[in-house]
Tab-separated table of C-alpha atoms in Angstrom:
chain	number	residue	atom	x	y	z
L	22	UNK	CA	106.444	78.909	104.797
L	23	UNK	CA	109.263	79.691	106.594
L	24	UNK	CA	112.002	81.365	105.118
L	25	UNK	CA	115.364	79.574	105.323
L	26	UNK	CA	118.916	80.552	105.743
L	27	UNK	CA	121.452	79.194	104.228
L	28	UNK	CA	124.416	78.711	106.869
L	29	UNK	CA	127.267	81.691	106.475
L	30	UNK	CA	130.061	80.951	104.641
L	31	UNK	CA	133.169	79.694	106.880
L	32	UNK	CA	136.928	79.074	106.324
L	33	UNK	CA	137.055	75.507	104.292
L	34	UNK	CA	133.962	75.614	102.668
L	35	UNK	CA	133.224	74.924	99.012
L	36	UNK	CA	132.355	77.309	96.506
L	37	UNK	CA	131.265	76.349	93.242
L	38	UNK	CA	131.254	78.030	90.283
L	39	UNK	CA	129.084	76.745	87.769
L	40	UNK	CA	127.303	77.897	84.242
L	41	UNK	CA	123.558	77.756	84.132
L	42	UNK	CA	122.992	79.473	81.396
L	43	UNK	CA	125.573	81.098	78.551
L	44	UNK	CA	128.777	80.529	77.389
L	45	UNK	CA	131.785	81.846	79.803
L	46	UNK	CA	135.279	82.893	79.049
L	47	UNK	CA	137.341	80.471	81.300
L	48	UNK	CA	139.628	82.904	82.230
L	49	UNK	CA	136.986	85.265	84.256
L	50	UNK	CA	136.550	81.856	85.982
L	51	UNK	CA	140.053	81.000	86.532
L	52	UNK	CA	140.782	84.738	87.923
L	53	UNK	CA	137.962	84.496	90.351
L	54	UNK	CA	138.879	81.068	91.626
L	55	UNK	CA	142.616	83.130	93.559
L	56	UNK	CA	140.070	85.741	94.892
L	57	UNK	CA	137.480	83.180	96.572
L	58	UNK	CA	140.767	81.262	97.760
L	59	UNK	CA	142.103	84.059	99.530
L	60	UNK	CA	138.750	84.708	101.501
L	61	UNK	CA	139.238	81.041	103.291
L	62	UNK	CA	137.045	79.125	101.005
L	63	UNK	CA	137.800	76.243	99.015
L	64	UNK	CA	136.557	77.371	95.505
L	65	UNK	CA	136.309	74.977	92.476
L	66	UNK	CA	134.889	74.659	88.908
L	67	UNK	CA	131.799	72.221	88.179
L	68	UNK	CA	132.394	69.698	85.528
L	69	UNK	CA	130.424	71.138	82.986
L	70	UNK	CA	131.200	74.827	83.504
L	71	UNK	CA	133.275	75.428	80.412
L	72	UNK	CA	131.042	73.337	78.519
L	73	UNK	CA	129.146	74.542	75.071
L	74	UNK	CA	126.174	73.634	73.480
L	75	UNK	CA	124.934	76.241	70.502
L	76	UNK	CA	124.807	79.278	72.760
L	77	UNK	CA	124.506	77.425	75.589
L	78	UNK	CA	127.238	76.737	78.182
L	79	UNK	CA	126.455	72.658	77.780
L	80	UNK	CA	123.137	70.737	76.995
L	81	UNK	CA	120.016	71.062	79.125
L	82	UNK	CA	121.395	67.823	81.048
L	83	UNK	CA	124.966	68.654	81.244
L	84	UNK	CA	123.834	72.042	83.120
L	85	UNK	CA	121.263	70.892	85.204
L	86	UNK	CA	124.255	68.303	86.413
L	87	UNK	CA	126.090	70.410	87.866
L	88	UNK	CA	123.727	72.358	89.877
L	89	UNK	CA	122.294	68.922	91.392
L	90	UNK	CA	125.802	68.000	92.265
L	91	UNK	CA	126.239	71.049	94.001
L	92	UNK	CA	123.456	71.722	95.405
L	93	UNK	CA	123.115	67.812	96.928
L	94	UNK	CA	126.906	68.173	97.975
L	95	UNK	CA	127.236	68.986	101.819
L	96	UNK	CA	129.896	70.593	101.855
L	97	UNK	CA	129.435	72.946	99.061
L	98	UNK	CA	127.844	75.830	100.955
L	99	UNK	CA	127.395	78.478	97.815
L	100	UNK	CA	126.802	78.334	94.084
L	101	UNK	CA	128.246	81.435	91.840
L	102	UNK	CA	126.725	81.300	88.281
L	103	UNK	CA	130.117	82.408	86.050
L	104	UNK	CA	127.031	84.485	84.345
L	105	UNK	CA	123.724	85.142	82.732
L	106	UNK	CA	122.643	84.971	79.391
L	107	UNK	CA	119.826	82.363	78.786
L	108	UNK	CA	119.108	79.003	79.941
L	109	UNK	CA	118.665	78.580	83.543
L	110	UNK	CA	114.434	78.368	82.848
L	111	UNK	CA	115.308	75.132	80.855
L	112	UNK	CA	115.807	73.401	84.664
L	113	UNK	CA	113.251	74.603	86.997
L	114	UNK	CA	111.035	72.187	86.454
L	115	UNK	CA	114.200	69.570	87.946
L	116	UNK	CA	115.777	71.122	90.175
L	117	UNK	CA	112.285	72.076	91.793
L	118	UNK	CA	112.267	68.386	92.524
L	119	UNK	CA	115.254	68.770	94.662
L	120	UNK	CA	115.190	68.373	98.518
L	121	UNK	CA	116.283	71.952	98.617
L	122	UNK	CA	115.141	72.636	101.626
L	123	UNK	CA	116.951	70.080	103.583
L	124	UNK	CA	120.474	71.327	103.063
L	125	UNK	CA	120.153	75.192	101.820
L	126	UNK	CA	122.955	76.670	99.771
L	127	UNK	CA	123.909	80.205	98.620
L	128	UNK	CA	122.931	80.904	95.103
L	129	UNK	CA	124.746	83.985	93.820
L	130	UNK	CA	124.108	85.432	90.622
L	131	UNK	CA	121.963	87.777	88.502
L	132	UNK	CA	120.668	88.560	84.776
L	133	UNK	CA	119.223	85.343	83.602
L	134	UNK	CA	119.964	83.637	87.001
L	135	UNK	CA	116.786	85.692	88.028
L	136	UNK	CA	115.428	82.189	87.036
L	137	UNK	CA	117.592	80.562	90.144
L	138	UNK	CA	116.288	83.180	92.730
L	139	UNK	CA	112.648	82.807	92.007
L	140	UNK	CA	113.452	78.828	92.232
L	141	UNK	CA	114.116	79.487	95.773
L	142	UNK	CA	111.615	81.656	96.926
L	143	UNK	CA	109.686	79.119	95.377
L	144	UNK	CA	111.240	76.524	98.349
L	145	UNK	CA	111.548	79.831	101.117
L	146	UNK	CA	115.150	79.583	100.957
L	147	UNK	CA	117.084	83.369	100.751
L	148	UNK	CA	119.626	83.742	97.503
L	149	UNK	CA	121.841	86.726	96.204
L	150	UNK	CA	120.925	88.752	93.083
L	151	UNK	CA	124.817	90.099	92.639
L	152	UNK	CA	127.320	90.119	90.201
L	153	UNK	CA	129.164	87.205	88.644
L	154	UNK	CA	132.346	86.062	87.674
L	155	UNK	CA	133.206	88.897	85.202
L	156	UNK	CA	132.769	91.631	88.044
L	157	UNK	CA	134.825	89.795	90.560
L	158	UNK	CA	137.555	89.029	88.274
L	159	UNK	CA	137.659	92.733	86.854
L	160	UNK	CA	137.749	94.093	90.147
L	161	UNK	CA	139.729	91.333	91.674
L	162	UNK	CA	136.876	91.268	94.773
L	163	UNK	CA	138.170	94.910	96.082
L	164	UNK	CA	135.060	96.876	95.236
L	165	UNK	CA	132.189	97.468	97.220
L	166	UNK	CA	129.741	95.492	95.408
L	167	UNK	CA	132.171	92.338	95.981
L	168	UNK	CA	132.927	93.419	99.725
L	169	UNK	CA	129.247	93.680	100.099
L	170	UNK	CA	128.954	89.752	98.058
L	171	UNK	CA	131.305	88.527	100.350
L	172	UNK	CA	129.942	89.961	103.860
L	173	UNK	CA	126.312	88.142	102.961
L	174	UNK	CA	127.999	85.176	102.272
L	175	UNK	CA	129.542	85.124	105.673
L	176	UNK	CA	126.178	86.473	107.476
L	177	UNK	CA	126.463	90.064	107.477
L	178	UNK	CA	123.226	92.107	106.378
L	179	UNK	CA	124.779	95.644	106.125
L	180	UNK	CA	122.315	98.115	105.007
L	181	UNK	CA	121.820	99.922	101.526
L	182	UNK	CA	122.081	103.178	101.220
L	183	UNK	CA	120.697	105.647	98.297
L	184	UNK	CA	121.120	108.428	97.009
L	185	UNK	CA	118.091	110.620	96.131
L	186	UNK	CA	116.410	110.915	93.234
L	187	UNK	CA	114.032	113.571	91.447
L	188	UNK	CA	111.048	111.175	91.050
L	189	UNK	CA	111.482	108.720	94.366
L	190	UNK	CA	108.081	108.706	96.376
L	191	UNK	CA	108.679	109.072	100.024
L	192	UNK	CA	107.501	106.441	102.544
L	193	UNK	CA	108.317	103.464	104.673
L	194	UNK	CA	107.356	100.032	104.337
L	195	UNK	CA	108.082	96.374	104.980
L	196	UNK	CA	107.846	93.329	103.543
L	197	UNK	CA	109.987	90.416	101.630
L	198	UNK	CA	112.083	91.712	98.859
L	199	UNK	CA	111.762	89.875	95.391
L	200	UNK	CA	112.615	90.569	92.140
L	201	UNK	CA	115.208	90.673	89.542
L	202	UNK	CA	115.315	90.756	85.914
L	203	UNK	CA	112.281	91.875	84.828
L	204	UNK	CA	111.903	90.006	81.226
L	205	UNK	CA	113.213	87.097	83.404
L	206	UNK	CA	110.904	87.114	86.253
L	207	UNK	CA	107.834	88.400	83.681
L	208	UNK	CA	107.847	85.140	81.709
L	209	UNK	CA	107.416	83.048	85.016
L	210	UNK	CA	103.990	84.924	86.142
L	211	UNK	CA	101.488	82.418	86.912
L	212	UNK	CA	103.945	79.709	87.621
L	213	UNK	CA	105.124	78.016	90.617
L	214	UNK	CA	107.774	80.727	90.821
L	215	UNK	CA	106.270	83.855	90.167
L	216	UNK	CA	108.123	86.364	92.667
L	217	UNK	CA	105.803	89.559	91.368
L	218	UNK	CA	103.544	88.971	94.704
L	219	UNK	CA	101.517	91.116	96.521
L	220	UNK	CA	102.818	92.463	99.561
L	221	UNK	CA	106.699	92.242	98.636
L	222	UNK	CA	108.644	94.577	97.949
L	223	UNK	CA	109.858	94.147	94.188
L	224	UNK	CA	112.828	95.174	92.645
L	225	UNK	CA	113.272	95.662	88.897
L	226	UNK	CA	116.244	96.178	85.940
L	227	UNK	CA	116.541	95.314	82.574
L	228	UNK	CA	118.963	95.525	79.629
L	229	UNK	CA	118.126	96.124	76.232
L	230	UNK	CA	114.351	96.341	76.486
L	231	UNK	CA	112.321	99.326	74.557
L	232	UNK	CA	110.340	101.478	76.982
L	233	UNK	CA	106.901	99.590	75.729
L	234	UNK	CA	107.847	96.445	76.498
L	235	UNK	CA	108.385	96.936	79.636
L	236	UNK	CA	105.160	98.833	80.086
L	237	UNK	CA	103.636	95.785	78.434
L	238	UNK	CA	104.910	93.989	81.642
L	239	UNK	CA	104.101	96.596	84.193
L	240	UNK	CA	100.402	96.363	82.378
L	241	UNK	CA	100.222	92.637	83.267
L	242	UNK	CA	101.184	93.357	86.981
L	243	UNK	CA	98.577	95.714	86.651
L	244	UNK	CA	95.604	93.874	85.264
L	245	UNK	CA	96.170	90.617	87.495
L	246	UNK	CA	96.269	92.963	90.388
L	247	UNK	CA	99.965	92.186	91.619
L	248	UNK	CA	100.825	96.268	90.776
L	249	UNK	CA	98.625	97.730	92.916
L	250	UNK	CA	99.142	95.861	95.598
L	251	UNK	CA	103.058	95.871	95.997
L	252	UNK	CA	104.298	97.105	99.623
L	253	UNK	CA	107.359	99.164	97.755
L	254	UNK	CA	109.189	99.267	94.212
L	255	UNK	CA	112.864	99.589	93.874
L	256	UNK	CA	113.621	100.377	90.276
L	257	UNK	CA	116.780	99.218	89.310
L	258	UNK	CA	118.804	100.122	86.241
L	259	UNK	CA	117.812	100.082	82.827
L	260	UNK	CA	120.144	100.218	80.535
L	261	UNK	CA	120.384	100.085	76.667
L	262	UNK	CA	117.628	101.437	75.190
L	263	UNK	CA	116.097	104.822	73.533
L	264	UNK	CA	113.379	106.759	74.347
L	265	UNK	CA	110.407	107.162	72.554
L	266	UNK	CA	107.532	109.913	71.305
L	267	UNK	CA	105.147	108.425	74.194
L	268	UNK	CA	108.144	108.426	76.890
L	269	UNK	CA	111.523	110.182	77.673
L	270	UNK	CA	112.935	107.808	79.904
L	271	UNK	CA	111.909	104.309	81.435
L	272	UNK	CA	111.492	106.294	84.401
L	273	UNK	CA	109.031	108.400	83.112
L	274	UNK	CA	106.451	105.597	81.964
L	275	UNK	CA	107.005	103.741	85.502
L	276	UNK	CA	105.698	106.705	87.621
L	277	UNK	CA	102.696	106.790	85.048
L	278	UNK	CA	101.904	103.313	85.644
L	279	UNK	CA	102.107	103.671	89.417
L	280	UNK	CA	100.799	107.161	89.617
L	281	UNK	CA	97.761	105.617	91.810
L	282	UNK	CA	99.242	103.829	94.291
L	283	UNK	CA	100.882	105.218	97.411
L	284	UNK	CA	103.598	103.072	98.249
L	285	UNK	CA	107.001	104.152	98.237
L	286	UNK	CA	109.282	103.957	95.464
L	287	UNK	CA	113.051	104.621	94.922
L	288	UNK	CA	114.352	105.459	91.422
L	289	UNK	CA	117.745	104.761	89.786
L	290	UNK	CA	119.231	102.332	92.287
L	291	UNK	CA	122.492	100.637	91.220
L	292	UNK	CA	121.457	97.250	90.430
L	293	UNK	CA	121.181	95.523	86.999
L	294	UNK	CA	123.410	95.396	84.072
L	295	UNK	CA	125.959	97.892	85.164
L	296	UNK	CA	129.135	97.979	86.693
L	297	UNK	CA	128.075	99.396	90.339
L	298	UNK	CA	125.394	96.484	90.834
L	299	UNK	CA	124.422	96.723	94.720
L	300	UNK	CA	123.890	92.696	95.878
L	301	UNK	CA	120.439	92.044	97.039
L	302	UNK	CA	119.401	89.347	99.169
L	303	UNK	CA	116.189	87.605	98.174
L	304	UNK	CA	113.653	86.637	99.818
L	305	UNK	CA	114.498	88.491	103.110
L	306	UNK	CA	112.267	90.554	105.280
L	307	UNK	CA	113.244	94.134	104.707
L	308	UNK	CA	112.152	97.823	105.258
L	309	UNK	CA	112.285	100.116	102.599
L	310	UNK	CA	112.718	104.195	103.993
L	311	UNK	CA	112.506	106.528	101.382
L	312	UNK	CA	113.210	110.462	102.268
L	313	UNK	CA	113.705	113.694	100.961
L	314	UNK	CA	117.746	112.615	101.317
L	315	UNK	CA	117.568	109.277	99.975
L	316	UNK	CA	116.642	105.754	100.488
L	317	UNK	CA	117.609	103.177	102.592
L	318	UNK	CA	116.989	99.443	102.497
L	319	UNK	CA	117.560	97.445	105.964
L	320	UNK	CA	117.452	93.822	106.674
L	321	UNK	CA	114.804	93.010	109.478
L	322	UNK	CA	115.409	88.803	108.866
C-alpha cells in the first residue's frame, strides 16, 4: 500500500483539538488554542472535548463523534488529542470504517493515542506520536519538541539527533518506523492494526510498567517471530518503575532479549512519558545510523 501524506499545514487551516480518550483540564486546552492561533491556523475545540463519562472524556459515541466530524471535515487538516489516558481502542473498529484515505489528516498525539497511529498505518496514512495539549500549553509552543510538532505539520522532516549511549548497538538500517506505547500497541498484536511488523523499525516507551511485564511483551514479539526480525529498535523512555532481583534497569532485560539479533539499536531516546518527548512521524520511511557518537534518525519519505 502506498503510504499517504497528509497535506502540510497552511495559514487558515483548521486544527482540532479533540479528547479520545481521558478526561482533560479545559484550561491546557484553552492555553493551547492562542499558541496554534498565532502559527496561522484556525484552531478550535470539538463538541465533545470537555465532555465526561466515568473516567472517560464522554461516552464511547460522544468520542468517536468528534473524530468522524473531524476527520470527514475538509477543511480540518490536523487532529491534536488534548491527551492520553484510555479509551481511544473503544473506536477502532468505527473509525476503521472511515474513507480515511480519501482526505488524509494529521493525527497528533501520544500515550494512549498509540491506538490512533496504528489506526493509520492500518489505512498507510503517516501520523505524529508527539506531545499533547499539556506540553504545548506548559511550554507555550517555544520548546523544541513543539518547534519540531509544528515544522512536521507544515512539511518539514528535520532529522533526529542522539546522543550516545553505553548499551546502543552500532549499525545502519532502513525501513518504516512504527511504534509507540508499548502496553498500547501490545494489546493490538494480531489485529488489523498491529504495528510490531517485521522489517520496521519499532520504537518503544512505557510508563508505569514493572520490568517483567514488559519482558512478557518483548517474549510475545519473540515467539511469533516479529523480534527477530525487526530492521532497528529505538527504545524510548521508561519511566516509573523499580528494578528488580532478575534486572537493574529496563534497559538491561531489553539487550538480553535482543542479545541475538544484529540490528541496530539506540537506547534512552527522549520519547515517552517525559517532558523532552522528541515527535516521531509514523509510518515514514526512515534510516536509523547508530555510531560510536550517537544516533541519528533521517526521513527518506
Amino acid at each position: 500500500m502506498e503510504i499517504l501524506t497528509p497535506p502540510p499545514l497552511k495559514h487558515g487551516d483548521r486544527v482540532a483539538i479533540i479528547s479520545p480518550a481521558g478526561i482533560i483540564k479545559p484550561q491546557l486546552v484553552y492555553s493551547t488554542l492562542p499558541v496554534l492561533t498565532d502559527l496561522g491556523w484556525v484552531a478550535y475545540v470539538g463538541e465533545n472535548t470537555f465532555a465526561r463519562h466515568g473516567t472517560y472524556a464522554g461516552t464511547d459515541d460522544q468520542r468517536y463523534s468528534d473524530l468522524e466530524t473531524a476527520l470527514t471535515d475538509p477543511d480540518t487538516r490536523a487532529i491534536i488529542c488534548s491527551r492520553g489516558g484510555y479509551g481511544a481502542v473503544h473506536l477502532l473498529d468505527r473509525l476503521n470504517r472511515l474513507p480515511l484515505r480519501d482526505d488524509p489528516k494529521w493525527i497528533v498525539g501520544y500515550s494512549d493515542i498509540s491506538a490512533l497511529h496504528a489506526l493509520m498505518s492500518a489505512h498507510g496514512i503517516k501520523s505524529i506520536h508527539a506531545p499533547m495539549t499539556k506540553h504545548i500549553a506548559e511550554h507555550n509552543g517555544t520548546d523544541e519538541d513543539s518547534r519540531r510538532l509544528f515544522s512536521l505539520l507544515r512539511g518539514e522532516t528535520p532529522d533526529i539527533h542522539v546522543s550516545p549511549f553505553s548499551k546502543n548497538r552500532h549499525g545502519s538500517a532502513e525501513g518504516i518506523l512504527l511504534g509507540g506505547n508499548l502496553a498500547v500497541i501490545a494489546g493490538l498484536i494480531s489485529t488489523p492494526f498491529d504495528v510490531c511488523r517485521p522489517g520496521s523499525i519499532l520504537f518503544i516507551e512505557d510508563v508505569s510498567e514493572p520490568i517483567y511485564k514488559v519482558e512478557r511483551i518483548l517474549y510475545t514479539l519473540k515467539l511469533n517471530g516479529t523480534l527477530g526480525k525487526l530492521a532497528g529498535l529505538i527504545v524510548g523512555r521508561f519511566t516509573n518503575y523499580v528494578g528488580d532481583r532478575d534486572n537493574d534497569t529496563m534497559e538491561d532485560m531489553i539487550q538480553n532479549m535482543i542479545a541475538e539479533y544484529d540490528y541496530p539499536v539506540v537506547y534512552n531516546v527522549p520519547i515517552g512519558h517525559v517532558d523532552h518527548n522528541i515527535p516521531m512521524l509514523c509510518s515514514s520511511t526512515v534510516s536509523l545510523n547508530v555510531t560510536p557518537s550517537g544516533a541519528t534518525i533521517h526521513t527518506l519519505s
